[in-house]
Coordinates of C-alpha atoms and ligand atoms in Angstrom, one line a residue:
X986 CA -20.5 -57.3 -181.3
X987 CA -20.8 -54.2 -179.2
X988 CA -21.5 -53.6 -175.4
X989 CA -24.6 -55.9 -174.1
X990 CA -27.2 -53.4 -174.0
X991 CA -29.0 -54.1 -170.4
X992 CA -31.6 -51.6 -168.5
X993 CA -31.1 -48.0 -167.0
X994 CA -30.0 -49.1 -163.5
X995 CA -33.1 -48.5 -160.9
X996 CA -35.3 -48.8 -163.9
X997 CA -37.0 -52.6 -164.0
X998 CA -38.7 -54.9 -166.4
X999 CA -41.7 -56.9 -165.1
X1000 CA -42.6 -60.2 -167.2
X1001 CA -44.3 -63.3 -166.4
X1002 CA -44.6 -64.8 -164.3
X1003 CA -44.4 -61.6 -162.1
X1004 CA -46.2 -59.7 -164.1
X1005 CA -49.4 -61.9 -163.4
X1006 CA -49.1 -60.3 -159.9
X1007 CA -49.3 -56.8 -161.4
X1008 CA -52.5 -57.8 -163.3
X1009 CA -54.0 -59.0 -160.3
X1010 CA -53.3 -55.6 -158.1
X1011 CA -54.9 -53.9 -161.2
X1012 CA -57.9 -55.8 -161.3
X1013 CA -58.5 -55.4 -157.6
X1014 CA -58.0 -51.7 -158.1
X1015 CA -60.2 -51.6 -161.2
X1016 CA -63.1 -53.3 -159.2
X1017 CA -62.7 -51.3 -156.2
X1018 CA -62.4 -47.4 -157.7
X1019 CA -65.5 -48.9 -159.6
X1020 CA -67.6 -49.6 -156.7
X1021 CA -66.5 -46.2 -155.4
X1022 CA -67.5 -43.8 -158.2
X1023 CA -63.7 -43.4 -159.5
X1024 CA -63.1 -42.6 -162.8
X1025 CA -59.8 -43.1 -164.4
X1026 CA -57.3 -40.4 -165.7
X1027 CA -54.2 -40.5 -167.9
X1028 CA -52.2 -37.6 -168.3
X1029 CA -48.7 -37.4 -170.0
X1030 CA -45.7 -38.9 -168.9
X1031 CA -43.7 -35.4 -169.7
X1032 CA -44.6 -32.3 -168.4
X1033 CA -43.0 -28.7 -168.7
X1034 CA -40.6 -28.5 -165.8
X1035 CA -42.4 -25.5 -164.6
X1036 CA -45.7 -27.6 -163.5
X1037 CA -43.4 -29.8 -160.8
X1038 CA -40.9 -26.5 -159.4
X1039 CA -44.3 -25.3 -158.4
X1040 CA -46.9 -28.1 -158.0
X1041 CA -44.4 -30.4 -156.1
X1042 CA -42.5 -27.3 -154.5
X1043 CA -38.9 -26.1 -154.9
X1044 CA -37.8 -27.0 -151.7
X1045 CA -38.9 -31.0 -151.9
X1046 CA -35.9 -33.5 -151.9
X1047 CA -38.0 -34.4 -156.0
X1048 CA -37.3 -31.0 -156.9
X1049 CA -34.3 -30.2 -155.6
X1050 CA -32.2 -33.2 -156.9
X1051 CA -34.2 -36.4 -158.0
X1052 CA -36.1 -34.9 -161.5
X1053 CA -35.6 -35.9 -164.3
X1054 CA -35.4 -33.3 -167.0
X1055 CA -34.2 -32.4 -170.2
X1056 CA -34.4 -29.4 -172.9
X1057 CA -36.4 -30.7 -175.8
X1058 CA -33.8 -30.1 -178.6
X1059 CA -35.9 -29.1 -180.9
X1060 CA -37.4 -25.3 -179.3
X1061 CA -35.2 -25.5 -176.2
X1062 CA -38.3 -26.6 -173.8
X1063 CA -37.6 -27.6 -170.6
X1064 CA -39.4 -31.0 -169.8
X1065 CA -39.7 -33.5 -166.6
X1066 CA -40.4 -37.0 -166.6
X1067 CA -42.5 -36.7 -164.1
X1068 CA -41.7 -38.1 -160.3
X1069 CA -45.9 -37.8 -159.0
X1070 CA -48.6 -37.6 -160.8
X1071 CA -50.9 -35.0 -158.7
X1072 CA -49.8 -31.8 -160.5
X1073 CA -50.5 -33.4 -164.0
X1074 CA -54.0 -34.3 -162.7
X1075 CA -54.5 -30.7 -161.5
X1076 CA -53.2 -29.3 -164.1
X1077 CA -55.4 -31.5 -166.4
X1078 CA -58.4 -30.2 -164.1
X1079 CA -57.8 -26.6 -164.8
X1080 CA -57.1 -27.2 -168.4
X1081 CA -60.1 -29.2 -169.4
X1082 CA -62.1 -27.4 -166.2
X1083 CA -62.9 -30.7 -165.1
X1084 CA -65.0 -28.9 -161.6
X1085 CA -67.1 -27.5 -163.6
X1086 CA -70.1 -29.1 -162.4
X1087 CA -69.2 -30.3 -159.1
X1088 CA -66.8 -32.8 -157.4
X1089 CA -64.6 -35.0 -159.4
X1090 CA -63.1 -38.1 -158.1
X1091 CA -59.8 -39.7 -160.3
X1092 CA -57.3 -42.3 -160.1
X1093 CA -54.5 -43.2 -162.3
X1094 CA -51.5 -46.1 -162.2
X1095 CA -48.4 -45.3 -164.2
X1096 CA -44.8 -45.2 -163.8
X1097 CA -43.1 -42.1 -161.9
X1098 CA -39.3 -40.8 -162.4
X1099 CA -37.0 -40.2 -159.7
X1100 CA -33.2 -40.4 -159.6
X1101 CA -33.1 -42.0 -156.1
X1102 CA -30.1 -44.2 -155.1
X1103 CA -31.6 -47.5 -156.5
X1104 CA -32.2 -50.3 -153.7
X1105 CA -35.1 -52.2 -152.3
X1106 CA -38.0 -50.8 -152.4
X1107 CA -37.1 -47.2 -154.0
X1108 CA -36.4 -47.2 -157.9
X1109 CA -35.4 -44.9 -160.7
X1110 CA -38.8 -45.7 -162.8
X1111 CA -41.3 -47.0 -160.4
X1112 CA -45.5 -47.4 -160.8
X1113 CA -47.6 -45.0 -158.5
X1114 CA -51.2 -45.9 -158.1
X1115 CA -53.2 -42.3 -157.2
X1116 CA -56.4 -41.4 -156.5
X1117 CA -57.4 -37.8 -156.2
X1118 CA -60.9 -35.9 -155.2
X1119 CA -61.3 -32.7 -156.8
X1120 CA -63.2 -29.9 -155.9
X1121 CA -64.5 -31.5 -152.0
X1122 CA -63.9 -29.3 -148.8
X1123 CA -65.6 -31.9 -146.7
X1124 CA -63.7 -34.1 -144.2
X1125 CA -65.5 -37.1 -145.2
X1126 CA -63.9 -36.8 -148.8
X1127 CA -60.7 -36.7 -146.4
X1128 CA -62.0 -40.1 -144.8
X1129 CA -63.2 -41.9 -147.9
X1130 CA -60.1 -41.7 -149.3
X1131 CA -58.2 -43.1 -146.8
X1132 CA -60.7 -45.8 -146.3
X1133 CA -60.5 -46.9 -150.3
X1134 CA -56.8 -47.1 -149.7
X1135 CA -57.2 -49.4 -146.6
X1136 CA -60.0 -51.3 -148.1
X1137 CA -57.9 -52.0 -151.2
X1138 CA -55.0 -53.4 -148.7
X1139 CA -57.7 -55.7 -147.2
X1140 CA -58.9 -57.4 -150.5
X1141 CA -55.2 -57.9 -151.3
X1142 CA -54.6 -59.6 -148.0
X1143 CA -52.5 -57.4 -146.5
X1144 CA -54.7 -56.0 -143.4
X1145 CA -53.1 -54.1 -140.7
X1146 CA -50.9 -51.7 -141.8
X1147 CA -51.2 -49.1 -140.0
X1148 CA -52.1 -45.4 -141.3
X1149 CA -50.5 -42.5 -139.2
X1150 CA -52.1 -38.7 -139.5
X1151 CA -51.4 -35.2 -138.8
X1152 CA -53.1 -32.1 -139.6
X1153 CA -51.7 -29.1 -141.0
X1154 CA -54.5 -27.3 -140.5
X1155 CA -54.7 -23.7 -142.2
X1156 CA -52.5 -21.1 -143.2
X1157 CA -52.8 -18.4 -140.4
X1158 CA -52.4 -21.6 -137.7
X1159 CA -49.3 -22.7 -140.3
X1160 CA -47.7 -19.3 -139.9
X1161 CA -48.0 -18.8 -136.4
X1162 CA -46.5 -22.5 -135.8
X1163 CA -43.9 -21.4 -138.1
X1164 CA -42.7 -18.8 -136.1
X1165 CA -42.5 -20.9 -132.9
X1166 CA -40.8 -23.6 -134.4
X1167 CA -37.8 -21.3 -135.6
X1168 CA -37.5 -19.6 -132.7
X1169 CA -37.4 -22.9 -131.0
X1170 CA -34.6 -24.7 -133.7
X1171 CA -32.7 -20.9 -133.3
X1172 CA -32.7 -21.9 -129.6
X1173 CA -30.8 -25.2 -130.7
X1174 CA -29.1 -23.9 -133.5
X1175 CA -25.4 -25.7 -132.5
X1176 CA -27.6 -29.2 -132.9
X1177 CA -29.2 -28.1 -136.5
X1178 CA -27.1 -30.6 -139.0
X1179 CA -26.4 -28.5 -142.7
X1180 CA -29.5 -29.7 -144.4
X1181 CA -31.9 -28.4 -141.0
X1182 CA -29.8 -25.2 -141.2
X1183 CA -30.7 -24.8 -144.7
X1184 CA -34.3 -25.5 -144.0
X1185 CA -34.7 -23.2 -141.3
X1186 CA -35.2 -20.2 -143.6
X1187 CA -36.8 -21.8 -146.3
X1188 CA -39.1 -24.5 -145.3
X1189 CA -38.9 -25.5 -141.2
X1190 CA -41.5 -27.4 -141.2
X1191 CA -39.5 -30.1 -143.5
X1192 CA -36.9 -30.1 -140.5
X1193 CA -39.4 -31.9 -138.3
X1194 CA -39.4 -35.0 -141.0
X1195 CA -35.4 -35.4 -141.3
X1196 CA -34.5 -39.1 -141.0
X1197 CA -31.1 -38.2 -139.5
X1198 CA -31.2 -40.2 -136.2
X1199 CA -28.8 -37.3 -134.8
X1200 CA -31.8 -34.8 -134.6
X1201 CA -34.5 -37.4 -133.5
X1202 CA -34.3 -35.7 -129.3
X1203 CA -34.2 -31.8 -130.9
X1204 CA -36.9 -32.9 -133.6
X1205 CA -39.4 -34.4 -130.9
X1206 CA -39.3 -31.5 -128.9
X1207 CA -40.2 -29.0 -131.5
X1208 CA -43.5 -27.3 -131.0
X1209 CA -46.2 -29.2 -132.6
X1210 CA -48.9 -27.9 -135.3
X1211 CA -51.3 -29.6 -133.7
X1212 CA -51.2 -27.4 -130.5
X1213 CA -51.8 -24.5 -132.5
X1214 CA -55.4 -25.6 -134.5
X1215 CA -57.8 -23.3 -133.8
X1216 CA -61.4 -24.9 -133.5
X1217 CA -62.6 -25.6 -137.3
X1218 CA -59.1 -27.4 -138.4
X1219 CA -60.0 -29.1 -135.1
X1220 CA -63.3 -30.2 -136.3
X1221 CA -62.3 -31.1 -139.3
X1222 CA -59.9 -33.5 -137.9
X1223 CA -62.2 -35.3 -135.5
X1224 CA -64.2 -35.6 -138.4
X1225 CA -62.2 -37.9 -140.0
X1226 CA -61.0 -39.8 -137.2
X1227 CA -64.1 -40.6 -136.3
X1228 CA -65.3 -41.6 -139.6
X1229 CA -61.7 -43.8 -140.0
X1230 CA -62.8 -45.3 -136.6
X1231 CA -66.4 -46.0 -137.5
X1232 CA -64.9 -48.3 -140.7
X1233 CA -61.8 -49.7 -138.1
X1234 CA -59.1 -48.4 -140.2
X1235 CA -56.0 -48.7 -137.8
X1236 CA -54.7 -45.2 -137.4
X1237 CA -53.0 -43.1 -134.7
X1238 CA -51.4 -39.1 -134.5
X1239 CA -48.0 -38.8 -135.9
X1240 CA -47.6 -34.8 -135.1
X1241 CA -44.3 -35.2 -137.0
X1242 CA -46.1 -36.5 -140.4
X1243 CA -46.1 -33.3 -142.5
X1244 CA -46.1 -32.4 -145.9
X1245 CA -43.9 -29.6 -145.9
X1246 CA -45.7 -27.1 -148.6
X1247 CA -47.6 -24.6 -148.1
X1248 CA -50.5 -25.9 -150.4
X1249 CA -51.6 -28.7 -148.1
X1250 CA -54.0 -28.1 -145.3
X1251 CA -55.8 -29.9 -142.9
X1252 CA -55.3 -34.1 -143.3
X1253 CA -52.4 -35.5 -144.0
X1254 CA -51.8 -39.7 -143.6
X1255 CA -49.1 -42.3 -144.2
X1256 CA -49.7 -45.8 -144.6
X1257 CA -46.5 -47.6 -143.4
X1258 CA -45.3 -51.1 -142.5
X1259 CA -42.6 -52.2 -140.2
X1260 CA -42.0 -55.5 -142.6
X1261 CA -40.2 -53.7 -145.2
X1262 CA -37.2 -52.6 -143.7
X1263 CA -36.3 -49.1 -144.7
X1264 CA -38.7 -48.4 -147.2
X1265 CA -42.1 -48.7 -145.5
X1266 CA -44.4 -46.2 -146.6
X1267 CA -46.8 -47.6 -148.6
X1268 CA -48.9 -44.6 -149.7
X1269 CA -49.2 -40.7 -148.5
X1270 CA -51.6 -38.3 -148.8
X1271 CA -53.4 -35.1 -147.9
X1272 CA -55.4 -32.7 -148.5
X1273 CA -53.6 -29.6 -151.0
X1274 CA -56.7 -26.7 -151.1
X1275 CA -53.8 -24.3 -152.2
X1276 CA -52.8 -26.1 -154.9
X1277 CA -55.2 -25.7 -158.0
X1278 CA -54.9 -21.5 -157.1
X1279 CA -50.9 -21.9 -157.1
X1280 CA -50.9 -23.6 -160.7
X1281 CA -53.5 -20.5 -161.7
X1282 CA -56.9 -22.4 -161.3
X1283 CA -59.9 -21.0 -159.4
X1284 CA -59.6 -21.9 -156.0
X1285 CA -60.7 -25.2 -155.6
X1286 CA -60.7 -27.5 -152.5
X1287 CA -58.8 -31.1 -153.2
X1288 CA -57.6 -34.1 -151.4
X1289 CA -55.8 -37.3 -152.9
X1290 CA -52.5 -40.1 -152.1
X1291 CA -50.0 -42.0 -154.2
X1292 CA -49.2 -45.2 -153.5
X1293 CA -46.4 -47.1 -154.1
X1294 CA -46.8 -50.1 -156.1
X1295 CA -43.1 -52.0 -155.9
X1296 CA -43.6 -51.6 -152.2
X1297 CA -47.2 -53.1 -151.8
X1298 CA -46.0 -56.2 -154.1
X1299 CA -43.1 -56.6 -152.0
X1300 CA -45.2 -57.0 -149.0
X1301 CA -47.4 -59.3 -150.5
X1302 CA -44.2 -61.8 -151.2
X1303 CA -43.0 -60.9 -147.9
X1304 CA -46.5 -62.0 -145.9
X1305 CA -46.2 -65.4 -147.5
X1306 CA -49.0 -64.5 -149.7
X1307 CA -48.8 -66.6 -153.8
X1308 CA -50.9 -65.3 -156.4
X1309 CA -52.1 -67.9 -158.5
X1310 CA -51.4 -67.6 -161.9
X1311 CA -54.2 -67.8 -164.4
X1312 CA -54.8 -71.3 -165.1
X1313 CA -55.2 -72.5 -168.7
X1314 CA -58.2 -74.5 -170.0
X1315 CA -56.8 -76.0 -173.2
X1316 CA -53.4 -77.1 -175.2
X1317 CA -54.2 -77.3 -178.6
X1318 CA -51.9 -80.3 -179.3
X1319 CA -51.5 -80.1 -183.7
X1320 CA -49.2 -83.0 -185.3
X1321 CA -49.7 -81.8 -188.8
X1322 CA -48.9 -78.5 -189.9
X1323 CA -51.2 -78.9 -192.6
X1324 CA -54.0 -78.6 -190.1
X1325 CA -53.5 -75.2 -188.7
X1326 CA -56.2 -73.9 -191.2
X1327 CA -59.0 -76.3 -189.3
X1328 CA -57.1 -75.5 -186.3
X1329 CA -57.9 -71.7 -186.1
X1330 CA -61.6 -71.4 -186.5
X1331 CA -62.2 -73.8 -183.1
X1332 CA -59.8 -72.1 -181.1
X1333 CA -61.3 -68.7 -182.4
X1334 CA -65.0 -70.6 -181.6
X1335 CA -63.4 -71.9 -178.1
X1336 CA -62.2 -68.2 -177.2
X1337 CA -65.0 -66.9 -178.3
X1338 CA -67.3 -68.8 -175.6
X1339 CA -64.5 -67.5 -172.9
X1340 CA -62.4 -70.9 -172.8
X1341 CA -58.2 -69.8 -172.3
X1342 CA -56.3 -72.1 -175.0
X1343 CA -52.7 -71.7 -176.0
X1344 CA -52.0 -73.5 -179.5
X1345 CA -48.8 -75.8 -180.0
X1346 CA -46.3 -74.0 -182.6
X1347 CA -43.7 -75.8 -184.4
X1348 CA -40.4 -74.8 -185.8
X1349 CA -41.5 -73.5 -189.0
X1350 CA -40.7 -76.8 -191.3
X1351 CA -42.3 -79.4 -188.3
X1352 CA -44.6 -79.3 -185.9
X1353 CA -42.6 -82.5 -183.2
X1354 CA -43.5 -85.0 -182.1
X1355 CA -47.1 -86.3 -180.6
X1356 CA -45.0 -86.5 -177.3
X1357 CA -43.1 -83.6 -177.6
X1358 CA -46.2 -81.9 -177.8
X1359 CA -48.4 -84.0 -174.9
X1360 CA -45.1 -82.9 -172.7
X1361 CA -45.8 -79.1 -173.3
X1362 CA -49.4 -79.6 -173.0
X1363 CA -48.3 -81.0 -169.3
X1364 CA -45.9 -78.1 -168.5
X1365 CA -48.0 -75.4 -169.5
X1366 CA -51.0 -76.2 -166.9
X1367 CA -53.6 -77.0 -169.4
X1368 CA -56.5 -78.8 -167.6
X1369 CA -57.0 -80.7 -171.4
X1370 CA -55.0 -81.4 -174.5
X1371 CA -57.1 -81.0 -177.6
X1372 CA -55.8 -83.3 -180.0
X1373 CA -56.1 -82.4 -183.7
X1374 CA -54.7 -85.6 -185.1
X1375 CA -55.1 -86.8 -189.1
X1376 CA -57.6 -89.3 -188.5
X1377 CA -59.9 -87.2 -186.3
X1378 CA -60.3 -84.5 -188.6
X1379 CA -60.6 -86.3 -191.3
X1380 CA -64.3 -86.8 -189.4
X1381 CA -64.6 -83.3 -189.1
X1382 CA -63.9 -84.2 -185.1
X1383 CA -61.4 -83.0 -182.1
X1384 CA -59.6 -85.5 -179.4
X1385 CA -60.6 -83.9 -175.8
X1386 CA -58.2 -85.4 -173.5
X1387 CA -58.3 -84.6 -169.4
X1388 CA -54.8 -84.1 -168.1
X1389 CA -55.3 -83.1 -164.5
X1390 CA -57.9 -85.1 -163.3
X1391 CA -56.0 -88.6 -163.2
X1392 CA -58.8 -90.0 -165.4
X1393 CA -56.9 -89.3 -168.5
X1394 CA -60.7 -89.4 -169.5
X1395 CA -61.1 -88.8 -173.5
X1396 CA -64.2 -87.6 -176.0
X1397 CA -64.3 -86.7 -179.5
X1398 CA -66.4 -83.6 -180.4
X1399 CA -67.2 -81.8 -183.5
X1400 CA -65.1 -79.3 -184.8
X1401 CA -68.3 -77.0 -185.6
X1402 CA -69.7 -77.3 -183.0
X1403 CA -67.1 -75.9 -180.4
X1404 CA -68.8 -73.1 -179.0
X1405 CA -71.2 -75.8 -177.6
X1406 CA -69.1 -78.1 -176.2
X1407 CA -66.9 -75.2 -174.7
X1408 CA -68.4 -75.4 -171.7
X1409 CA -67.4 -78.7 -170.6
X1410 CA -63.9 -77.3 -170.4
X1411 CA -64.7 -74.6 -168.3
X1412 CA -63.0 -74.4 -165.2
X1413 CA -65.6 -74.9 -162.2
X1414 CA -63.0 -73.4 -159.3
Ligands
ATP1118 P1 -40.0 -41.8 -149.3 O1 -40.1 -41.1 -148.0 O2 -40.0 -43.3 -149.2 O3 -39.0 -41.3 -150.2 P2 -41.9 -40.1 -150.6 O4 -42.4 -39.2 -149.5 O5 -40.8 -39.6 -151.5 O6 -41.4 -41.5 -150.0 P3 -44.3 -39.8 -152.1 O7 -43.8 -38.8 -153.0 O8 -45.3 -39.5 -151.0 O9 -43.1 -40.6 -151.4 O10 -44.9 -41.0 -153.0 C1 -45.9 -41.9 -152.6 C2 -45.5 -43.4 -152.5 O11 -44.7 -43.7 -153.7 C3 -44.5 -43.6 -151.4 O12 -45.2 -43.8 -150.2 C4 -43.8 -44.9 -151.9 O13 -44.6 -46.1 -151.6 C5 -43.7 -44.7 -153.3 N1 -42.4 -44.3 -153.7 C6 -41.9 -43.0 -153.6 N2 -40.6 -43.0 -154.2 C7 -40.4 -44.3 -154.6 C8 -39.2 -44.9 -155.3 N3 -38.2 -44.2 -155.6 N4 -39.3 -46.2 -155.6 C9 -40.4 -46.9 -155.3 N5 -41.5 -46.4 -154.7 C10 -41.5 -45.1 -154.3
MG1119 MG1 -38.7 -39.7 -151.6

């Protein structure tokens, strides 16, 4: 016997029951990008290295130490697992010119690669859901995003988080903000810990989101982008406040919520929650107009967020809130094994009509006992037991027995005629 072989630490398995909760998030999303003209994407789990140095930026914590990557041994390729999704979907875009005749808005859920230190709420392997408009300058596209995102958190019951925003406005107004803020950080350079020192030369706009608690009093007193919007990056922000007010999402001004690469512009938002402890951004966004020409695209205008699925699960349990599982209509209960062949066709029949039935199976040579099999039908949920005994099929008829009700109430029905009687085992909750 070798080693127990067990799962890549930070990297999870999901199984029932849990798993019932992730089908429940994904139908919720499924409805809701539906109503609102989303069309789903899927776009490889491996990309060439290449696509996340420049699409995600070289000077991001993913790129500079949490990728995943690897030379494909076979022509010496360097690959990524990838840790976000949005350069795939913009390289996608440009590869299959997807803009081509106008707008296009996408989503996607799938699992993302980062090598994190593993603990609650932040994972090795963990499931992003994304949505991303291509190819819209307009603030609105700005606000209907953020609203879908909200909206979605409503019809999972989790209203209230609250969604913090910034804008970066445009490149000249980035630059000049750039300047002041280095001259202001070279001011205070004895309080600059090693990792704002680094920044200050290659990216000091990243110094203004350190989580070192040390710089919070230097960090708050930076110069803030806001203050130097000129009057259209202005616009376009009151745009989408307004909008975000109009619909009551919760939001307020973090100045200190930046991206920190040069391809965003304009909006950027955070949903985050105090209930999580450390981990309590939910989703992040913004708008990234620079990055379809950086990945050698036409210039194309785009907006989109990730969201974090772990950590909107996790606030579901934490808020109290139980999914219910899917209940079962019918336990086929069968005490011959000899029967299985008159068994099949109803439950196909049953199925068919949209009736959930799970069918007893035995240990190869028996089936057990009638009670053995009554006490599964009990355990797994099953609102009735269809009993397939000798003597009822020998009439070419089925035992329909309530077990929830307390009436213990039982019919006989004709096997072929199943999908007629399959609605009196419907569920009417
Ligand atoms: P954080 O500041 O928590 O590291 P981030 O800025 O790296 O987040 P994004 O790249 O914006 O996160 O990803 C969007 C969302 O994906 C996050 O808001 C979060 O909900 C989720 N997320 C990011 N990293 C992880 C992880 N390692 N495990 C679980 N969820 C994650
Ligand atoms: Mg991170």
């Amino acid at each position: 016997m070798g080693r127990k072989l067990a799962a890549v630490k930070g990297m999870n398995d999901i199984y029932p029951p849990e798993s019932a909760q992730w089908e429940w998030f994904e139908q919720h999303v499924r409805a809701l990008m539906g109503a609102c003209a989303y069309g789903s994407i899927r776009t490889p789990i491996v990309e060439y290295t290449q696509l996340f140095v420049k699409g995600t930026g070289e000077t991001t914590d993913i790129v500079e130490k949490e990728m995943y990557s690897f030379e494909d041994r076979l022509n010496g390729e360097q690959l990524t697992l990838r840790p976000e999704n949005t350069p795939g979907v913009v390289r996608a875009a440009i590869e299959h010119n997807l803009t081509y005749d106008g707008g296009k808005r996408l989503y996607y859920i799938g699992p993302m690669f980062r090598h994190e230190r593993p603990q609650r709420g932040r994972y090795r392997q963990f499931y992003q859901l994304g949505a991303e408009a291509l190819g819209f300058a307009g603030a609105e596209v700005d606000a209907e995003l953020i609203v879908l995102a909200s909206e979605l958190l409503d019809r999972l019951g989790l209203p209230g988080v609250r969604v913090e925003l910034n804008s970066l406005g445009v490149s000249s107004e980035r630059q000049q903000h750039r300047v002041a803020l280095i001259a202001y950080f070279e001011r205070h350079a004895a309080l600059l810990d090693a990792d704002a020192q680094r920044r200050l030369r290659t990216n000091p706009l990243r110094i203004l989101d350190t989580k070192n608690p040390a710089m919070q009093e230097l960090v708050g007193g930076a110069p803030q982008l806001l203050d130097f919007l000129g009057e259209a990056s202005l616009k376009h922000f009151d745009a989408v406040k307004s909008l975000l007010s109009a619909c009551s999402v919760p939001w307020s001004v973090n100045p200190r919520a930046v991206r920190g690469l040069d391809y965003y512009s304009h909006t950027v938002f955070e949903f985050v929650t105090d209930e999580l402890g450390a981990q309590g951004t939910l989703c992040g966004g913004g708008r990234y107009d620079g990055l379809f020409e950086l990945l050698g695209g036409k210039p194309t205008p785009a907006v989109g967020w990730g969201m974090g699925i772990e950590r909107v699960l996790e606030l579901v349990r934490v808020r109290g809130q139980s999914v219910a599982p899917a209940t079962l209509d019918a336990f086929a209960i069968v005490p011959e094994p000899g029967a299985y062949a008159l068994v099949f066709p109803v439950l196909q029949a049953l199925r068919a009509a949209g009736i959930s039935v799970q069918m007893h199976a035995g240990t190869g040579d028996a089936v057990g006992s009638m009670k053995s099999q009554f006490r599964r039908a009990d355990a797994s949920g099953a609102r009735y037991a269809l009993v397939f005994g000798a003597a009822e099929l020998a009439q070419g008829m089925v035992t329909v027995k309530a077990l929830r009700d307390g009436s213990g109430t039982q019919t006989t029905r004709e096997l072929a005629r199943a999908g007629e009687w399959a609605c009196t085992l419907q569920s009417h909750t």
